[in-house]
Amino acid sequence: VSGAARGVGLGICRQALAIDPASHVLCTARNLDQAQGLAADLNAKYGPPIRAHAHELDVTDEASCVALADALKPGGSLDGIRDPSSPLALVNNAGVAFDLPWFPSPWPADAASKTLDVNLFGAERLTRALLPQLLESSDGRVIFVSSGGGRANMARMTEEQRTKLLDDELTWEDIGRLSEQFTKEYEEAARAAIDDEGKAKKDAKQLPFLSPSGLWLQSYGFSKACIGSYCGIIARQNPSLLSMTCSPGFIATDMSSTYAKYDELKTVDEGGEVIAWMASEDKDKLQSGVFYQPDRKAVGWVAELN
């Protein structure tokens, strides 16, 4: 589980251990002390035996992703927590947000590059590093923690751009090029909306809005829209794997702490339920290349907006 130290990641780890008494969970975080502290707390609650383990991971760092994959190989520092052929589920949960709808304007110009580096490119880095072990596993699964915001972003972009992301011939390189276009347009729009003191210009159009190329300029939602498309690529290219995307629901985390109705949101443990189910349910009861809602129902990639 990437980004396990807090928020939904914490809930995923708890639920995975609670749902399946035979499961082991590898808690990863940029701060090793945090990951180790979480693993110790989980083992105190769900052990013995020791079923929670820790490793440092920064998904924005290629070497860090490779180091985690190496640690899981025979002879690596985590050798022994699983047999190479045993079931393996990767949960791409690490995420950031700088431009959620309730965040005040102006949104920072670097929101797009920072968001995509973690939410999209980080998930691809980690998946690519672990893909050989996932394919070697008797039951390999890749789970992308997404959001309803991704489906909404799909709905708000033009049909031309949406068709590109939903095309069965789409490649990872195509997603990269579209992300470059998005970042360019986002940065231009954000800079045009800020005055010399870094405040919102009174008469300037503030994000989000539709870009000249037809992309909806909200980077968190765009990153999640692209994650859904990448999930589909993994599913098509690796039919022996389960590649799935999901929404944990609207969860009370640091990310949503300034939301007006924060006290009404779900807990992180409730958010972790659907992901733990996807990681542990019988393989023949799940679909690959789909988006699961918190109620465990598969839905389309494009939201129906009011």
PDB file of C-alpha atoms in Angstrom:
ATOM      1  CA  VAL A   1       0.000   0.000   0.000  1.00  0.00           C
ATOM      2  CA  SER A   2       1.557   3.289  -1.054  1.00  0.00           C
ATOM      3  CA  GLY A   3       0.824   6.336   1.091  1.00  0.00           C
ATOM      4  CA  ALA A   4      -0.096   4.085   4.009  1.00  0.00           C
ATOM      5  CA  ALA A   5       0.882   6.283   6.938  1.00  0.00           C
ATOM      6  CA  ARG A   6      -2.328   8.298   7.090  1.00  0.00           C
ATOM      7  CA  GLY A   7      -5.742   8.887   5.583  1.00  0.00           C
ATOM      8  CA  VAL A   8      -7.296   6.245   3.368  1.00  0.00           C
ATOM      9  CA  GLY A   9      -3.989   4.338   3.262  1.00  0.00           C
ATOM     10  CA  LEU A  10      -4.229   3.743   6.981  1.00  0.00           C
ATOM     11  CA  GLY A  11      -7.792   2.520   6.597  1.00  0.00           C
ATOM     12  CA  ILE A  12      -6.796   0.162   3.788  1.00  0.00           C
ATOM     13  CA  CYS A  13      -4.103  -1.472   5.920  1.00  0.00           C
ATOM     14  CA  ARG A  14      -6.465  -1.943   8.865  1.00  0.00           C
ATOM     15  CA  GLN A  15      -9.263  -3.363   6.743  1.00  0.00           C
ATOM     16  CA  ALA A  16      -6.978  -5.720   4.798  1.00  0.00           C
ATOM     17  CA  LEU A  17      -5.710  -7.292   8.007  1.00  0.00           C
ATOM     18  CA  ALA A  18      -9.202  -7.465   9.508  1.00  0.00           C
ATOM     19  CA  ILE A  19     -10.892  -8.975   6.445  1.00  0.00           C
ATOM     20  CA  ASP A  20      -8.324 -11.703   5.738  1.00  0.00           C
ATOM     21  CA  PRO A  21      -6.579 -13.284   8.753  1.00  0.00           C
ATOM     22  CA  ALA A  22      -4.004 -14.867   6.428  1.00  0.00           C
ATOM     23  CA  SER A  23      -3.017 -11.604   4.754  1.00  0.00           C
ATOM     24  CA  HIS A  24       0.191  -9.634   5.186  1.00  0.00           C
ATOM     25  CA  VAL A  25       0.329  -5.883   4.544  1.00  0.00           C
ATOM     26  CA  LEU A  26       3.382  -3.894   3.495  1.00  0.00           C
ATOM     27  CA  CYS A  27       2.938  -0.335   4.775  1.00  0.00           C
ATOM     28  CA  THR A  28       4.953   2.192   2.793  1.00  0.00           C
ATOM     29  CA  ALA A  29       5.540   5.894   3.335  1.00  0.00           C
ATOM     30  CA  ARG A  30       8.138   8.512   2.458  1.00  0.00           C
ATOM     31  CA  ASN A  31       9.112   8.578   6.136  1.00  0.00           C
ATOM     32  CA  LEU A  32      10.351   5.152   7.250  1.00  0.00           C
ATOM     33  CA  ASP A  33       9.727   5.920  10.921  1.00  0.00           C
ATOM     34  CA  GLN A  34       6.080   6.598  10.152  1.00  0.00           C
ATOM     35  CA  ALA A  35       5.745   3.355   8.213  1.00  0.00           C
ATOM     36  CA  GLN A  36       7.414   1.381  10.985  1.00  0.00           C
ATOM     37  CA  GLY A  37       5.241   3.032  13.629  1.00  0.00           C
ATOM     38  CA  LEU A  38       2.109   2.135  11.683  1.00  0.00           C
ATOM     39  CA  ALA A  39       3.254  -1.464  11.250  1.00  0.00           C
ATOM     40  CA  ALA A  40       3.943  -1.739  14.979  1.00  0.00           C
ATOM     41  CA  ASP A  41       0.471  -0.422  15.824  1.00  0.00           C
ATOM     42  CA  LEU A  42      -1.161  -2.807  13.370  1.00  0.00           C
ATOM     43  CA  ASN A  43       0.751  -5.810  14.714  1.00  0.00           C
ATOM     44  CA  ALA A  44      -0.247  -4.878  18.256  1.00  0.00           C
ATOM     45  CA  LYS A  45      -3.903  -4.912  17.206  1.00  0.00           C
ATOM     46  CA  TYR A  46      -4.008  -7.737  14.646  1.00  0.00           C
ATOM     47  CA  GLY A  47      -1.102  -9.973  15.720  1.00  0.00           C
ATOM     48  CA  PRO A  48       0.465 -12.277  16.545  1.00  0.00           C
ATOM     49  CA  PRO A  49       1.849 -13.397  14.183  1.00  0.00           C
ATOM     50  CA  ILE A  50       3.480 -10.341  12.660  1.00  0.00           C
ATOM     51  CA  ARG A  51       1.503  -9.498   9.519  1.00  0.00           C
ATOM     52  CA  ALA A  52       2.263  -5.803   9.015  1.00  0.00           C
ATOM     53  CA  HIS A  53       5.623  -4.775   7.578  1.00  0.00           C
ATOM     54  CA  ALA A  54       7.216  -1.451   6.666  1.00  0.00           C
ATOM     55  CA  HIS A  55       9.363   0.018   3.917  1.00  0.00           C
ATOM     56  CA  GLU A  56      10.280   3.503   2.785  1.00  0.00           C
ATOM     57  CA  LEU A  57       8.744   4.606  -0.524  1.00  0.00           C
ATOM     58  CA  ASP A  58       8.587   7.857  -2.469  1.00  0.00           C
ATOM     59  CA  VAL A  59       6.553   7.299  -5.633  1.00  0.00           C
ATOM     60  CA  THR A  60       8.028  10.427  -7.245  1.00  0.00           C
ATOM     61  CA  ASP A  61      11.472   8.760  -7.138  1.00  0.00           C
ATOM     62  CA  GLU A  62      12.174   6.018  -9.676  1.00  0.00           C
ATOM     63  CA  ALA A  63      15.000   4.594  -7.537  1.00  0.00           C
ATOM     64  CA  SER A  64      12.743   4.387  -4.506  1.00  0.00           C
ATOM     65  CA  CYS A  65      10.145   2.374  -6.438  1.00  0.00           C
ATOM     66  CA  VAL A  66      12.828   0.021  -7.756  1.00  0.00           C
ATOM     67  CA  ALA A  67      14.288  -0.354  -4.251  1.00  0.00           C
ATOM     68  CA  LEU A  68      10.923  -1.488  -2.913  1.00  0.00           C
ATOM     69  CA  ALA A  69      10.562  -4.031  -5.709  1.00  0.00           C
ATOM     70  CA  ASP A  70      14.091  -5.311  -5.045  1.00  0.00           C
ATOM     71  CA  ALA A  71      13.348  -5.640  -1.336  1.00  0.00           C
ATOM     72  CA  LEU A  72      10.501  -8.042  -2.124  1.00  0.00           C
ATOM     73  CA  LYS A  73      12.656 -10.287  -4.314  1.00  0.00           C
ATOM     74  CA  PRO A  74      14.355 -13.427  -2.969  1.00  0.00           C
ATOM     75  CA  GLY A  75      17.362 -12.263  -0.985  1.00  0.00           C
ATOM     76  CA  GLY A  76      15.912  -8.778  -0.527  1.00  0.00           C
ATOM     77  CA  SER A  77      15.343  -7.109   2.844  1.00  0.00           C
ATOM     78  CA  LEU A  78      11.685  -8.203   2.821  1.00  0.00           C
ATOM     79  CA  ASP A  79      12.408 -11.737   1.612  1.00  0.00           C
ATOM     80  CA  GLY A  80      10.321 -14.195   3.551  1.00  0.00           C
ATOM     81  CA  ILE A  81       7.099 -12.256   3.981  1.00  0.00           C
ATOM     82  CA  ARG A  82       5.714 -13.944   0.858  1.00  0.00           C
ATOM     83  CA  ASP A  83       6.516 -16.691  -1.598  1.00  0.00           C
ATOM     84  CA  PRO A  84       7.206 -15.326  -5.111  1.00  0.00           C
ATOM     85  CA  SER A  85       4.240 -17.249  -6.521  1.00  0.00           C
ATOM     86  CA  SER A  86       1.774 -16.358  -3.744  1.00  0.00           C
ATOM     87  CA  PRO A  87      -0.997 -13.785  -4.303  1.00  0.00           C
ATOM     88  CA  LEU A  88       0.192 -10.179  -4.509  1.00  0.00           C
ATOM     89  CA  ALA A  89      -1.935  -7.037  -4.619  1.00  0.00           C
ATOM     90  CA  LEU A  90      -0.466  -3.587  -5.239  1.00  0.00           C
ATOM     91  CA  VAL A  91      -2.583  -0.694  -3.950  1.00  0.00           C
ATOM     92  CA  ASN A  92      -1.627   2.608  -5.579  1.00  0.00           C
ATOM     93  CA  ASN A  93      -3.001   4.930  -2.918  1.00  0.00           C
ATOM     94  CA  ALA A  94      -0.416   7.728  -2.561  1.00  0.00           C
ATOM     95  CA  GLY A  95      -1.947  11.011  -3.627  1.00  0.00           C
ATOM     96  CA  VAL A  96      -1.865  14.791  -3.260  1.00  0.00           C
ATOM     97  CA  ALA A  97      -4.299  17.610  -4.032  1.00  0.00           C
ATOM     98  CA  PHE A  98      -3.754  21.330  -4.512  1.00  0.00           C
ATOM     99  CA  ASP A  99      -6.932  22.350  -6.333  1.00  0.00           C
ATOM    100  CA  LEU A 100      -9.960  20.609  -4.891  1.00  0.00           C
ATOM    101  CA  PRO A 101     -13.241  22.454  -5.557  1.00  0.00           C
ATOM    102  CA  TRP A 102     -13.451  23.917  -2.041  1.00  0.00           C
ATOM    103  CA  PHE A 103      -9.843  25.164  -2.052  1.00  0.00           C
ATOM    104  CA  PRO A 104      -9.712  28.980  -2.326  1.00  0.00           C
ATOM    105  CA  SER A 105      -8.548  30.799  -5.443  1.00  0.00           C
ATOM    106  CA  PRO A 106      -6.081  31.383  -6.900  1.00  0.00           C
ATOM    107  CA  TRP A 107      -4.833  27.860  -7.395  1.00  0.00           C
ATOM    108  CA  PRO A 108      -1.036  27.564  -7.728  1.00  0.00           C
ATOM    109  CA  ALA A 109       0.440  27.282 -11.206  1.00  0.00           C
ATOM    110  CA  ASP A 110       2.531  24.271 -10.191  1.00  0.00           C
ATOM    111  CA  ALA A 111      -0.525  22.322  -8.958  1.00  0.00           C
ATOM    112  CA  ALA A 112      -0.731  20.365 -12.210  1.00  0.00           C
ATOM    113  CA  SER A 113       2.891  19.189 -12.323  1.00  0.00           C
ATOM    114  CA  LYS A 114       2.973  18.327  -8.602  1.00  0.00           C
ATOM    115  CA  THR A 115      -0.338  16.485  -8.691  1.00  0.00           C
ATOM    116  CA  LEU A 116       0.428  14.467 -11.792  1.00  0.00           C
ATOM    117  CA  ASP A 117       3.900  13.542 -10.533  1.00  0.00           C
ATOM    118  CA  VAL A 118       2.379  11.736  -7.554  1.00  0.00           C
ATOM    119  CA  ASN A 119      -1.133  10.691  -8.523  1.00  0.00           C
ATOM    120  CA  LEU A 120      -0.459   9.568 -12.091  1.00  0.00           C
ATOM    121  CA  PHE A 121       3.250   9.200 -12.842  1.00  0.00           C
ATOM    122  CA  GLY A 122       3.937   7.918  -9.324  1.00  0.00           C
ATOM    123  CA  ALA A 123       1.389   5.150  -9.754  1.00  0.00           C
ATOM    124  CA  GLU A 124       2.916   4.226 -13.102  1.00  0.00           C
ATOM    125  CA  ARG A 125       6.458   4.167 -11.661  1.00  0.00           C
ATOM    126  CA  LEU A 126       5.461   1.850  -8.840  1.00  0.00           C
ATOM    127  CA  THR A 127       3.317  -0.395 -11.029  1.00  0.00           C
ATOM    128  CA  ARG A 128       6.083  -0.735 -13.593  1.00  0.00           C
ATOM    129  CA  ALA A 129       8.636  -1.608 -10.887  1.00  0.00           C
ATOM    130  CA  LEU A 130       6.426  -4.328  -9.395  1.00  0.00           C
ATOM    131  CA  LEU A 131       4.886  -5.629 -12.623  1.00  0.00           C
ATOM    132  CA  PRO A 132       7.274  -8.614 -13.043  1.00  0.00           C
ATOM    133  CA  GLN A 133       6.423  -9.844  -9.526  1.00  0.00           C
ATOM    134  CA  LEU A 134       2.724  -9.256 -10.065  1.00  0.00           C
ATOM    135  CA  LEU A 135       2.863 -11.331 -13.247  1.00  0.00           C
ATOM    136  CA  GLU A 136       4.819 -14.073 -11.462  1.00  0.00           C
ATOM    137  CA  SER A 137       2.226 -14.221  -8.711  1.00  0.00           C
ATOM    138  CA  SER A 138      -0.540 -16.820  -8.747  1.00  0.00           C
ATOM    139  CA  ASP A 139      -3.029 -13.966  -8.268  1.00  0.00           C
ATOM    140  CA  GLY A 140      -1.652 -10.557  -9.172  1.00  0.00           C
ATOM    141  CA  ARG A 141      -3.784  -7.454  -8.680  1.00  0.00           C
ATOM    142  CA  VAL A 142      -3.205  -3.746  -9.266  1.00  0.00           C
ATOM    143  CA  ILE A 143      -5.639  -1.436  -7.502  1.00  0.00           C
ATOM    144  CA  PHE A 144      -5.711   2.282  -8.243  1.00  0.00           C
ATOM    145  CA  VAL A 145      -7.369   4.415  -5.589  1.00  0.00           C
ATOM    146  CA  SER A 146      -9.219   7.056  -7.555  1.00  0.00           C
ATOM    147  CA  SER A 147     -12.117   9.418  -6.935  1.00  0.00           C
ATOM    148  CA  GLY A 148     -15.481  10.437  -8.250  1.00  0.00           C
ATOM    149  CA  GLY A 149     -13.609  13.566  -9.283  1.00  0.00           C
ATOM    150  CA  GLY A 150     -11.915  11.583 -12.037  1.00  0.00           C
ATOM    151  CA  ARG A 151     -15.229  10.491 -13.520  1.00  0.00           C
ATOM    152  CA  ALA A 152     -16.512  14.067 -13.236  1.00  0.00           C
ATOM    153  CA  ASN A 153     -13.417  15.428 -14.984  1.00  0.00           C
ATOM    154  CA  MET A 154     -14.022  12.957 -17.806  1.00  0.00           C
ATOM    155  CA  ALA A 155     -17.565  14.285 -18.152  1.00  0.00           C
ATOM    156  CA  ARG A 156     -16.478  17.944 -18.200  1.00  0.00           C
ATOM    157  CA  MET A 157     -13.797  17.677 -20.893  1.00  0.00           C
ATOM    158  CA  THR A 158     -14.821  17.779 -24.532  1.00  0.00           C
ATOM    159  CA  GLU A 159     -15.967  14.656 -26.301  1.00  0.00           C
ATOM    160  CA  GLU A 160     -12.843  14.760 -28.471  1.00  0.00           C
ATOM    161  CA  GLN A 161     -10.493  14.604 -25.474  1.00  0.00           C
ATOM    162  CA  ARG A 162     -12.682  12.106 -23.629  1.00  0.00           C
ATOM    163  CA  THR A 163     -12.680   9.817 -26.652  1.00  0.00           C
ATOM    164  CA  LYS A 164      -8.878   9.797 -26.606  1.00  0.00           C
ATOM    165  CA  LEU A 165      -8.756   8.646 -22.987  1.00  0.00           C
ATOM    166  CA  LEU A 166     -11.414   5.978 -23.537  1.00  0.00           C
ATOM    167  CA  ASP A 167      -9.857   4.583 -26.739  1.00  0.00           C
ATOM    168  CA  ASP A 168      -8.887   0.904 -26.472  1.00  0.00           C
ATOM    169  CA  GLU A 169      -5.790   1.710 -28.538  1.00  0.00           C
ATOM    170  CA  LEU A 170      -4.590   4.314 -26.012  1.00  0.00           C
ATOM    171  CA  THR A 171      -0.984   3.907 -24.830  1.00  0.00           C
ATOM    172  CA  TRP A 172       0.883   5.153 -21.789  1.00  0.00           C
ATOM    173  CA  GLU A 173       2.815   7.458 -24.105  1.00  0.00           C
ATOM    174  CA  ASP A 174      -0.491   8.967 -25.258  1.00  0.00           C
ATOM    175  CA  ILE A 175      -1.408   9.702 -21.638  1.00  0.00           C
ATOM    176  CA  GLY A 176       2.000  11.317 -21.155  1.00  0.00           C
ATOM    177  CA  ARG A 177       1.493  13.616 -24.139  1.00  0.00           C
ATOM    178  CA  LEU A 178      -2.003  14.584 -23.011  1.00  0.00           C
ATOM    179  CA  SER A 179      -0.652  15.293 -19.516  1.00  0.00           C
ATOM    180  CA  GLU A 180       1.996  17.594 -21.015  1.00  0.00           C
ATOM    181  CA  GLN A 181      -0.722  19.496 -22.852  1.00  0.00           C
ATOM    182  CA  PHE A 182      -2.827  19.720 -19.702  1.00  0.00           C
ATOM    183  CA  THR A 183       0.095  21.002 -17.611  1.00  0.00           C
ATOM    184  CA  LYS A 184       0.994  23.644 -20.181  1.00  0.00           C
ATOM    185  CA  GLU A 185      -2.552  24.967 -20.392  1.00  0.00           C
ATOM    186  CA  TYR A 186      -3.067  24.795 -16.629  1.00  0.00           C
ATOM    187  CA  GLU A 187       0.102  26.748 -15.875  1.00  0.00           C
ATOM    188  CA  GLU A 188      -0.751  29.418 -18.450  1.00  0.00           C
ATOM    189  CA  ALA A 189      -4.269  29.811 -17.055  1.00  0.00           C
ATOM    190  CA  ALA A 190      -3.126  29.894 -13.441  1.00  0.00           C
ATOM    191  CA  ARG A 191      -0.439  32.513 -14.081  1.00  0.00           C
ATOM    192  CA  ALA A 192      -2.890  34.688 -16.004  1.00  0.00           C
ATOM    193  CA  ALA A 193      -5.213  34.691 -12.980  1.00  0.00           C
ATOM    194  CA  ILE A 194      -2.606  35.855 -10.422  1.00  0.00           C
ATOM    195  CA  ASP A 195      -1.319  39.387  -9.881  1.00  0.00           C
ATOM    196  CA  ASP A 196       2.241  40.387  -8.990  1.00  0.00           C
ATOM    197  CA  GLU A 197       1.510  39.838  -5.285  1.00  0.00           C
ATOM    198  CA  GLY A 198       0.268  36.312  -5.845  1.00  0.00           C
ATOM    199  CA  LYS A 199      -3.385  37.237  -5.318  1.00  0.00           C
ATOM    200  CA  ALA A 200      -6.339  36.559  -7.578  1.00  0.00           C
ATOM    201  CA  LYS A 201      -6.813  39.206 -10.246  1.00  0.00           C
ATOM    202  CA  LYS A 202     -10.230  40.801  -9.885  1.00  0.00           C
ATOM    203  CA  ASP A 203     -11.245  40.560 -13.524  1.00  0.00           C
ATOM    204  CA  ALA A 204      -9.347  37.372 -14.411  1.00  0.00           C
ATOM    205  CA  LYS A 205     -11.022  34.053 -15.061  1.00  0.00           C
ATOM    206  CA  GLN A 206     -10.208  31.706 -12.192  1.00  0.00           C
ATOM    207  CA  LEU A 207      -9.708  27.964 -12.508  1.00  0.00           C
ATOM    208  CA  PRO A 208     -11.314  25.545 -13.170  1.00  0.00           C
ATOM    209  CA  PHE A 209     -12.603  26.000 -16.707  1.00  0.00           C
ATOM    210  CA  LEU A 210     -12.380  24.338 -20.115  1.00  0.00           C
ATOM    211  CA  SER A 211      -9.018  24.821 -21.807  1.00  0.00           C
ATOM    212  CA  PRO A 212      -8.582  25.766 -25.484  1.00  0.00           C
ATOM    213  CA  SER A 213      -7.846  22.112 -26.290  1.00  0.00           C
ATOM    214  CA  GLY A 214     -10.932  20.894 -24.429  1.00  0.00           C
ATOM    215  CA  LEU A 215      -9.465  19.722 -21.107  1.00  0.00           C
ATOM    216  CA  TRP A 216     -11.139  20.561 -17.809  1.00  0.00           C
ATOM    217  CA  LEU A 217      -8.465  22.425 -15.861  1.00  0.00           C
ATOM    218  CA  GLN A 218      -8.612  20.859 -12.416  1.00  0.00           C
ATOM    219  CA  SER A 219      -5.502  18.767 -11.896  1.00  0.00           C
ATOM    220  CA  TYR A 220      -6.700  16.414  -9.151  1.00  0.00           C
ATOM    221  CA  GLY A 221      -9.665  15.281 -11.243  1.00  0.00           C
ATOM    222  CA  PHE A 222      -7.583  15.082 -14.424  1.00  0.00           C
ATOM    223  CA  SER A 223      -4.980  12.912 -12.674  1.00  0.00           C
ATOM    224  CA  LYS A 224      -7.714  10.504 -11.605  1.00  0.00           C
ATOM    225  CA  ALA A 225      -9.311  10.476 -15.054  1.00  0.00           C
ATOM    226  CA  CYS A 226      -5.937   9.464 -16.491  1.00  0.00           C
ATOM    227  CA  ILE A 227      -5.475   6.813 -13.793  1.00  0.00           C
ATOM    228  CA  GLY A 228      -8.646   5.156 -15.023  1.00  0.00           C
ATOM    229  CA  SER A 229      -7.275   5.089 -18.549  1.00  0.00           C
ATOM    230  CA  TYR A 230      -3.961   3.672 -17.332  1.00  0.00           C
ATOM    231  CA  CYS A 231      -5.864   0.998 -15.390  1.00  0.00           C
ATOM    232  CA  GLY A 232      -7.451  -0.021 -18.675  1.00  0.00           C
ATOM    233  CA  ILE A 233      -4.070  -0.215 -20.400  1.00  0.00           C
ATOM    234  CA  ILE A 234      -2.705  -2.520 -17.691  1.00  0.00           C
ATOM    235  CA  ALA A 235      -5.813  -4.703 -17.934  1.00  0.00           C
ATOM    236  CA  ARG A 236      -5.565  -5.030 -21.720  1.00  0.00           C
ATOM    237  CA  GLN A 237      -1.827  -5.663 -21.797  1.00  0.00           C
ATOM    238  CA  ASN A 238      -1.783  -8.113 -18.871  1.00  0.00           C
ATOM    239  CA  PRO A 239      -4.905 -10.313 -18.999  1.00  0.00           C
ATOM    240  CA  SER A 240      -3.585 -12.590 -16.239  1.00  0.00           C
ATOM    241  CA  LEU A 241      -3.761  -9.668 -13.792  1.00  0.00           C
ATOM    242  CA  LEU A 242      -6.708  -7.921 -12.217  1.00  0.00           C
ATOM    243  CA  SER A 243      -6.333  -4.185 -12.840  1.00  0.00           C
ATOM    244  CA  MET A 244      -9.028  -2.182 -11.065  1.00  0.00           C
ATOM    245  CA  THR A 245      -9.840   1.374 -10.067  1.00  0.00           C
ATOM    246  CA  CYS A 246     -12.136   2.520  -7.292  1.00  0.00           C
ATOM    247  CA  SER A 247     -13.505   5.381  -5.265  1.00  0.00           C
ATOM    248  CA  PRO A 248     -13.290   4.954  -1.483  1.00  0.00           C
ATOM    249  CA  GLY A 249     -16.044   7.557  -1.080  1.00  0.00           C
ATOM    250  CA  PHE A 250     -15.879  11.044   0.407  1.00  0.00           C
ATOM    251  CA  ILE A 251     -13.523  10.506   3.348  1.00  0.00           C
ATOM    252  CA  ALA A 252     -12.496  12.683   6.290  1.00  0.00           C
ATOM    253  CA  THR A 253      -8.741  13.146   5.756  1.00  0.00           C
ATOM    254  CA  ASP A 254      -6.213  15.967   5.792  1.00  0.00           C
ATOM    255  CA  MET A 255      -7.121  16.517   2.141  1.00  0.00           C
ATOM    256  CA  SER A 256     -10.769  17.219   2.980  1.00  0.00           C
ATOM    257  CA  SER A 257     -10.204  18.974   6.317  1.00  0.00           C
ATOM    258  CA  THR A 258     -11.361  22.377   5.020  1.00  0.00           C
ATOM    259  CA  TYR A 259     -14.521  20.994   3.400  1.00  0.00           C
ATOM    260  CA  ALA A 260     -17.608  22.685   4.875  1.00  0.00           C
ATOM    261  CA  LYS A 261     -19.308  19.416   5.844  1.00  0.00           C
ATOM    262  CA  TYR A 262     -16.160  17.617   7.001  1.00  0.00           C
ATOM    263  CA  ASP A 263     -17.912  16.210  10.085  1.00  0.00           C
ATOM    264  CA  GLU A 264     -20.367  14.347   7.853  1.00  0.00           C
ATOM    265  CA  LEU A 265     -17.725  12.492   5.843  1.00  0.00           C
ATOM    266  CA  LYS A 266     -16.879   8.798   6.132  1.00  0.00           C
ATOM    267  CA  THR A 267     -14.021   7.566   8.309  1.00  0.00           C
ATOM    268  CA  VAL A 268     -10.755   6.290   6.837  1.00  0.00           C
ATOM    269  CA  ASP A 269     -11.690   2.769   7.933  1.00  0.00           C
ATOM    270  CA  GLU A 270     -14.929   3.020   5.963  1.00  0.00           C
ATOM    271  CA  GLY A 271     -12.896   4.291   3.026  1.00  0.00           C
ATOM    272  CA  GLY A 272     -10.586   1.304   3.208  1.00  0.00           C
ATOM    273  CA  GLU A 273     -13.368  -1.261   2.998  1.00  0.00           C
ATOM    274  CA  VAL A 274     -13.849  -1.425  -0.782  1.00  0.00           C
ATOM    275  CA  ILE A 275     -10.090  -1.498  -1.458  1.00  0.00           C
ATOM    276  CA  ALA A 276      -9.500  -4.323   1.039  1.00  0.00           C
ATOM    277  CA  TRP A 277     -12.375  -6.208  -0.575  1.00  0.00           C
ATOM    278  CA  MET A 278     -10.839  -5.757  -4.024  1.00  0.00           C
ATOM    279  CA  ALA A 279      -7.514  -7.045  -2.722  1.00  0.00           C
ATOM    280  CA  SER A 280      -8.943 -10.159  -1.049  1.00  0.00           C
ATOM    281  CA  GLU A 281     -12.161 -11.196  -2.816  1.00  0.00           C
ATOM    282  CA  ASP A 282     -12.131 -14.346  -4.955  1.00  0.00           C
ATOM    283  CA  LYS A 283     -10.628 -13.470  -8.318  1.00  0.00           C
ATOM    284  CA  ASP A 284     -13.517 -14.892 -10.327  1.00  0.00           C
ATOM    285  CA  LYS A 285     -15.931 -12.534  -8.557  1.00  0.00           C
ATOM    286  CA  LEU A 286     -14.108  -9.411  -9.725  1.00  0.00           C
ATOM    287  CA  GLN A 287     -13.740  -7.674 -13.096  1.00  0.00           C
ATOM    288  CA  SER A 288     -10.577  -6.254 -14.594  1.00  0.00           C
ATOM    289  CA  GLY A 289     -10.388  -2.840 -16.206  1.00  0.00           C
ATOM    290  CA  VAL A 290     -13.327  -1.391 -14.287  1.00  0.00           C
ATOM    291  CA  PHE A 291     -14.166   1.317 -11.726  1.00  0.00           C
ATOM    292  CA  TYR A 292     -15.701   0.156  -8.447  1.00  0.00           C
ATOM    293  CA  GLN A 293     -17.831   2.413  -6.284  1.00  0.00           C
ATOM    294  CA  PRO A 294     -17.742   2.197  -2.447  1.00  0.00           C
ATOM    295  CA  ASP A 295     -20.815  -0.068  -2.622  1.00  0.00           C
ATOM    296  CA  ARG A 296     -18.729  -2.542  -4.674  1.00  0.00           C
ATOM    297  CA  LYS A 297     -20.678  -1.921  -7.875  1.00  0.00           C
ATOM    298  CA  ALA A 298     -18.806  -1.390 -11.145  1.00  0.00           C
ATOM    299  CA  VAL A 299     -19.685   1.805 -13.041  1.00  0.00           C
ATOM    300  CA  GLY A 300     -18.584   3.563 -16.216  1.00  0.00           C
ATOM    301  CA  TRP A 301     -15.604   5.906 -16.488  1.00  0.00           C
ATOM    302  CA  VAL A 302     -17.733   8.989 -17.132  1.00  0.00           C
ATOM    303  CA  ALA A 303     -19.959  10.502 -14.450  1.00  0.00           C
ATOM    304  CA  GLU A 304     -23.499  11.679 -15.154  1.00  0.00           C
ATOM    305  CA  LEU A 305     -23.466  15.294 -14.040  1.00  0.00           C
ATOM    306  CA  ASN A 306     -26.573  17.211 -12.987  1.00  0.00           C
TER     307      ASN A 306
END
